[in-house]
Amino acid sequence: MSFFLIDLCLVEYEMLRFPPSMLTAAAIFTAQFTLGMSREWNATYEKHSRYGKNQILKCSELKIFFHQKAAFGKLTGVHRKYNTSKYGNAARCEPIYFLLEAWF
Ligand SMILES: *[C@@H]1O[C@H](CO)[C@@H](O)[C@H](O)[C@H]1NC(C)=O
Ligand SMILES: *[C@@H]1O[C@H](CO)[C@@H](O)[C@H](O)[C@H]1NC(C)=O
């Protein structure tokens, strides 16, 4: 799921403003949230990523937005790739449909 979310960013110009470490941290957070594993960005994540939750929020929200529109439009290659068992059918997971800000 986190690889899927990161791949979705590769074709989005506006994601160039985020450093790779932040794209990764936000992908892990968003993936856990999407899979219903965890909604928190606790002290352990903060320590190892060196980002606080407020720092990754914007990046995470954009990933959710890209996930929501991944199957539509002109660039659906990433969705098609992750809509296969080889990649865990990650694209079939429902994107989260609310703004993360509501949870903090
Ligand atoms: C943070 O969450 C992870 C995964 O749920 C857990 O392994 C870790 O112990 C937690 N850390 C703290 C400080 O609660
Ligand atoms: C994802 O794959 C399934 C099974 O191959 C297919 O039925 C479905 O239409 C695909 N979804 C999209 C959005 O392409």
XYZ file of C-alpha atoms in Angstrom, residues 8-64:
57
model
C 0.996 7.694 -7.439
C 3.138 10.726 -6.548
C 5.650 10.104 -9.353
C 3.378 11.666 -11.974
C 2.250 14.595 -9.808
C 4.288 17.733 -10.328
C 3.217 19.328 -7.041
C 4.792 16.481 -5.068
C 8.273 17.641 -6.104
C 8.209 20.087 -3.200
C 8.340 17.256 -0.647
C 11.657 15.562 0.139
C 11.740 11.772 -0.443
C 11.944 11.140 3.301
C 8.653 12.968 3.791
C 6.980 11.164 0.877
C 8.010 7.932 2.570
C 6.855 8.913 6.059
C 3.498 10.135 4.736
C 3.087 6.960 2.656
C 3.604 4.752 5.696
C 1.184 6.796 7.758
C -1.461 6.939 4.995
C -1.091 3.221 4.240
C -1.634 2.235 7.874
C -4.614 4.558 8.068
C -6.084 3.171 4.819
C -5.634 -0.432 5.942
C -7.238 0.321 9.299
C -4.081 -0.615 11.172
C -3.308 2.641 12.900
C -4.544 6.190 12.922
C -1.821 7.574 15.065
C 1.612 8.889 14.331
C 3.149 8.169 17.677
C 6.515 8.931 19.245
C 8.164 5.863 17.666
C 7.285 6.975 14.130
C 8.269 10.511 14.950
C 11.648 9.421 16.255
C 12.550 7.217 13.289
C 11.156 9.473 10.544
C 12.183 12.724 12.250
C 8.827 14.225 11.231
C 5.965 15.269 13.460
C 2.415 14.451 12.394
C 1.655 18.071 11.517
C 4.555 18.054 9.080
C 3.329 15.031 7.125
C -0.366 15.930 7.132
C -0.426 17.957 3.905
C 1.571 15.333 2.031
C -0.705 12.613 3.395
C -3.855 14.456 2.338
C -2.552 14.792 -1.207
C -1.857 11.055 -1.309
C -5.432 10.336 -0.246
